[in-house]
Short mmCIF file of C-alpha atoms in Angstrom, two decimals:
data_model
loop_
_atom_site.label_atom_id
_atom_site.label_comp_id
_atom_site.label_asym_id
_atom_site.label_seq_id
_atom_site.Cartn_x
_atom_site.Cartn_y
_atom_site.Cartn_z
CA UNK Q 1 -19.93 32.85 7.16
CA UNK Q 2 -16.18 33.07 7.31
CA UNK Q 3 -14.32 31.17 4.59
CA UNK Q 4 -10.65 30.27 4.45
CA UNK Q 5 -8.56 29.46 1.38
CA UNK Q 6 -4.99 28.18 1.26
CA UNK Q 7 -2.65 29.10 -1.55
CA UNK Q 8 0.98 28.47 -2.42
CA UNK Q 9 3.33 26.19 -4.33
CA UNK Q 10 2.36 22.55 -4.48
CA UNK Q 11 5.93 21.35 -4.94
CA UNK Q 12 8.93 22.25 -2.80
CA UNK Q 13 12.47 20.91 -3.08
CA UNK Q 14 14.12 19.24 -0.09
CA UNK Q 15 15.98 21.65 2.23
CA UNK Q 16 13.99 24.60 0.90
CA UNK Q 17 11.23 26.57 2.61
CA UNK Q 18 7.54 25.79 2.28
CA UNK Q 19 5.36 28.90 2.12
CA UNK Q 20 1.58 28.99 2.26
CA UNK Q 21 -0.95 31.78 2.70
CA UNK Q 22 -4.46 31.56 4.06
CA UNK Q 23 -6.91 34.19 2.86
CA UNK Q 24 -9.90 34.85 5.10
CA UNK Q 25 -13.12 36.12 3.54
CA UNK Q 26 -16.54 36.89 4.94
CA UNK Q 27 -15.11 38.44 8.08
CA UNK Q 28 -12.14 40.39 9.39
CA UNK Q 29 -9.16 38.50 10.72
CA UNK Q 30 -8.83 41.29 13.28
CA UNK Q 31 -12.30 41.00 14.73
CA UNK Q 32 -13.32 38.77 17.57
CA UNK Q 33 -11.19 36.74 19.93
CA UNK Q 34 -10.01 34.21 17.42
CA UNK Q 35 -6.76 32.43 16.92
CA UNK Q 36 -5.82 31.33 13.42
CA UNK Q 37 -4.04 28.03 12.95
CA UNK Q 38 -2.21 25.77 10.55
CA UNK Q 39 -2.74 22.01 10.67
CA UNK Q 40 -1.34 19.33 8.39
CA UNK Q 41 -2.24 15.79 7.41
CA UNK Q 42 0.09 13.36 5.60
CA UNK Q 43 -1.68 11.08 3.16
CA UNK Q 44 -3.64 8.41 4.98
CA UNK Q 45 -2.59 9.68 8.39
CA UNK Q 46 -3.90 11.81 11.22
CA UNK Q 47 -3.96 15.53 11.90
CA UNK Q 48 -1.02 17.46 13.35
CA UNK Q 49 -1.32 20.98 14.74
CA UNK Q 50 1.49 23.21 13.49
CA UNK Q 51 0.91 26.55 15.17
CA UNK Q 52 -1.42 29.48 15.76
CA UNK Q 53 -1.42 33.26 15.59
CA UNK Q 54 -3.58 36.00 17.05
CA UNK Q 55 -4.36 39.19 15.14
CA UNK Q 56 -1.86 40.98 17.36
CA UNK Q 57 0.87 38.77 15.93
CA UNK Q 58 1.30 36.64 19.05
CA UNK Q 59 2.23 33.07 18.09
CA UNK Q 60 2.49 29.57 19.54
CA UNK Q 61 4.02 26.59 17.79
CA UNK Q 62 4.08 22.82 18.10
CA UNK Q 63 7.34 22.03 19.93
CA UNK Q 64 8.14 19.31 17.41
CA UNK Q 65 8.23 21.89 14.60
CA UNK Q 66 9.05 25.08 16.48
CA UNK Q 67 12.62 25.43 15.24
CA UNK Q 68 11.46 25.45 11.61
CA UNK Q 69 8.08 27.23 11.69
CA UNK Q 70 7.10 30.86 11.34
CA UNK Q 71 3.49 32.03 11.22
CA UNK Q 72 2.73 35.65 10.42
CA UNK Q 73 -0.38 37.76 9.89
CA UNK Q 74 -1.18 40.59 7.47
CA UNK Q 75 -4.36 42.20 8.74
CA UNK Q 76 -4.45 44.66 5.82
CA UNK Q 77 -4.84 41.73 3.41
CA UNK Q 78 -6.90 39.58 5.81
CA UNK Q 79 -4.31 36.83 5.49
CA UNK Q 80 -2.03 34.75 7.63
CA UNK Q 81 0.92 32.75 6.41
CA UNK Q 82 3.03 29.70 7.16
CA UNK Q 83 6.72 29.22 6.50
CA UNK Q 84 8.36 25.87 7.20
CA UNK Q 85 12.08 25.73 6.59
CA UNK Q 86 14.48 22.89 5.78
CA UNK Q 87 11.73 20.63 4.52
CA UNK Q 88 12.12 16.91 3.90
CA UNK Q 89 9.88 14.28 2.40
CA UNK Q 90 8.32 13.87 5.85
CA UNK Q 91 6.77 17.32 5.44
CA UNK Q 92 4.73 16.17 2.44
CA UNK Q 93 1.12 16.61 3.49
CA UNK Q 94 -2.14 18.42 2.97
CA UNK Q 95 -1.89 21.71 4.85
CA UNK Q 96 -5.07 23.24 6.27
CA UNK Q 97 -5.66 26.66 7.74
CA UNK Q 98 -8.38 26.96 10.34
CA UNK Q 99 -10.05 29.36 12.78
CA UNK Q 100 -9.89 28.56 16.47
CA UNK Q 101 -12.87 29.20 18.71
CA UNK Q 102 -13.02 27.91 22.29
CA UNK Q 103 -9.97 25.75 21.49
CA UNK Q 104 -11.84 24.04 18.66
CA UNK Q 105 -11.30 24.46 14.92
CA UNK Q 106 -14.65 25.66 13.68
CA UNK Q 107 -13.85 26.79 10.15
CA UNK Q 108 -11.35 25.14 7.82
CA UNK Q 109 -9.87 25.84 4.45
CA UNK Q 110 -10.19 23.16 1.78
CA UNK Q 111 -6.53 22.20 2.16
CA UNK Q 112 -3.44 22.50 0.00
CA UNK Q 113 -1.31 19.51 -0.96
CA UNK Q 114 2.38 20.24 -0.66
CA UNK Q 115 4.83 17.65 -1.96
CA UNK Q 116 8.50 17.77 -1.04
CA UNK Q 117 10.52 16.30 -3.87
CA UNK Q 118 13.49 17.14 -6.04
CA UNK F 1 2.32 11.99 16.85
CA UNK F 2 -1.33 11.68 17.86
CA UNK F 3 -1.73 11.99 21.61
CA UNK F 4 -5.33 10.83 21.89
CA UNK F 5 -6.08 7.18 21.15
CA UNK F 6 -9.06 6.02 19.10
CA UNK F 7 -9.98 2.63 17.64
CA UNK F 8 -8.82 2.39 13.99
CA UNK F 9 -12.23 1.37 12.75
CA UNK F 10 -15.83 0.70 13.70
CA UNK F 11 -18.68 -0.51 11.55
CA UNK F 12 -22.39 -0.98 11.67
CA UNK F 13 -25.45 -1.59 9.57
CA UNK F 14 -27.75 1.28 8.66
CA UNK F 15 -29.89 2.22 11.63
CA UNK F 16 -27.48 0.78 14.18
CA UNK F 17 -25.66 2.64 16.93
CA UNK F 18 -21.88 2.92 16.95
CA UNK F 19 -19.57 4.37 19.57
CA UNK F 20 -16.09 5.78 19.09
CA UNK F 21 -13.83 6.15 22.11
CA UNK F 22 -11.09 8.71 22.61
CA UNK F 23 -8.57 8.09 25.38
CA UNK F 24 -6.32 10.83 26.65
CA UNK F 25 -4.17 11.53 29.68
CA UNK F 26 -3.63 13.83 32.62
CA UNK F 27 -2.16 16.54 30.40
CA UNK F 28 -5.23 16.92 28.19
CA UNK F 29 -8.67 15.42 28.82
CA UNK F 30 -7.69 14.41 32.35
CA UNK F 31 -6.65 17.99 33.08
CA UNK F 32 -10.22 19.08 32.44
CA UNK F 33 -9.85 20.35 28.90
CA UNK F 34 -12.80 20.04 26.56
CA UNK F 35 -13.07 17.51 23.76
CA UNK F 36 -14.18 18.31 20.23
CA UNK F 37 -15.03 15.94 17.39
CA UNK F 38 -14.55 16.25 13.63
CA UNK F 39 -15.91 14.33 10.67
CA UNK F 40 -13.73 14.04 7.58
CA UNK F 41 -14.96 12.62 4.32
CA UNK F 42 -11.90 11.46 2.32
CA UNK F 43 -10.52 14.21 0.11
CA UNK F 44 -12.18 17.00 2.06
CA UNK F 45 -11.37 19.15 5.07
CA UNK F 46 -12.45 18.06 8.56
CA UNK F 47 -15.78 19.45 9.71
CA UNK F 48 -16.52 20.36 13.31
CA UNK F 49 -19.12 17.86 14.50
CA UNK F 50 -19.22 18.33 18.28
CA UNK F 51 -17.68 21.13 20.30
CA UNK F 52 -17.15 21.60 24.03
CA UNK F 53 -17.75 17.91 24.77
CA UNK F 54 -21.40 17.60 23.78
CA UNK F 55 -22.59 20.53 21.66
CA UNK F 56 -23.61 20.26 18.02
CA UNK F 57 -23.02 23.17 15.63
CA UNK F 58 -26.03 24.27 13.63
CA UNK F 59 -26.82 21.78 10.91
CA UNK F 60 -25.34 18.69 12.57
CA UNK F 61 -28.01 15.99 12.93
CA UNK F 62 -29.04 15.04 16.45
CA UNK F 63 -28.09 11.41 15.82
CA UNK F 64 -24.57 12.57 16.71
CA UNK F 65 -23.93 12.90 20.44
CA UNK F 66 -20.89 12.82 22.67
CA UNK F 67 -19.79 12.69 26.27
CA UNK F 68 -16.66 13.13 28.31
CA UNK F 69 -15.40 11.46 31.48
CA UNK F 70 -12.18 11.54 33.48
CA UNK F 71 -9.52 10.94 30.84
CA UNK F 72 -11.66 9.87 27.89
CA UNK F 73 -14.54 10.82 25.66
CA UNK F 74 -17.00 9.07 23.38
CA UNK F 75 -18.85 9.93 20.19
CA UNK F 76 -22.09 8.09 19.50
CA UNK F 77 -23.83 7.86 16.15
CA UNK F 78 -27.39 6.66 16.67
CA UNK F 79 -29.28 5.49 13.62
CA UNK F 80 -26.26 5.10 11.37
CA UNK F 81 -26.76 6.34 7.82
CA UNK F 82 -24.78 5.76 4.63
CA UNK F 83 -23.58 9.35 4.58
CA UNK F 84 -21.97 8.89 7.99
CA UNK F 85 -19.22 6.78 6.42
CA UNK F 86 -16.13 8.91 7.08
CA UNK F 87 -13.14 9.36 9.36
CA UNK F 88 -13.74 10.81 12.81
CA UNK F 89 -11.16 12.59 14.96
CA UNK F 90 -11.32 13.77 18.55
CA UNK F 91 -9.31 16.81 19.65
CA UNK F 92 -8.42 18.48 22.92
CA UNK F 93 -6.04 20.99 24.46
CA UNK F 94 -2.78 19.80 25.98
CA UNK F 95 -0.34 21.29 28.46
CA UNK F 96 2.57 18.95 27.84
CA UNK F 97 5.19 19.27 25.14
CA UNK F 98 2.90 17.58 22.62
CA UNK F 99 1.62 20.90 21.37
CA UNK F 100 -1.32 22.99 22.52
CA UNK F 101 -3.88 21.24 20.36
CA UNK F 102 -3.80 17.47 20.07
CA UNK F 103 -5.81 15.15 17.89
CA UNK F 104 -6.92 11.57 18.12
CA UNK F 105 -5.54 8.84 15.92
CA UNK F 106 -8.75 8.78 13.92
CA UNK F 107 -11.50 6.20 13.44
CA UNK F 108 -12.85 5.01 10.13
CA UNK F 109 -16.60 4.42 10.29
CA UNK F 110 -17.89 1.95 7.73
CA UNK F 111 -21.58 1.53 7.02
CA UNK F 112 -22.19 -2.10 6.12
#
């Protein structure tokens, strides 16, 4: 069974760039017709899709975040990454990575809390 | 910025049946896109509960069922159990500027 694990700094200063990596184990990120996504959830709130990437590097982003988001993939390390620039307190959330199958998120990482604060 | 609307909360006694609605629009459910459901126990990641409108992944009890109609969908929990107390989210695909994947506002299920 594929497993996903987020990693990265838990604290980011305002105006700086948030960087997270998702490591995929139990399967190759290059195999199958899967997209790989980032989703976030502010405390006590709902889920917001951030963006997705295919193993070819093709990306799609949420229009509300598109100007600040970059998702990349490193197939040699079986990882994909998220960069979110110019962060504010509103970007404080738990960030999840997930696998997309048939437009559903079938496997999720445990989540990484990122707090934006000086 | 949830695009799909769910009731904030539902509750029921053990053994009862509860229904959670998910209302969308012509750019998502109404456009024919499938609906998926997730269960999230506080402090953990969401878990796929129902995919492609009415299919249960392996290991999901058959007391969970779902359906989809024109611009909405419903999740039914028959025979409510204590371990079903969690947050539930619907999700679909969207062709507007809301983003490709949109989620419901979430429903807290409380077992009385």
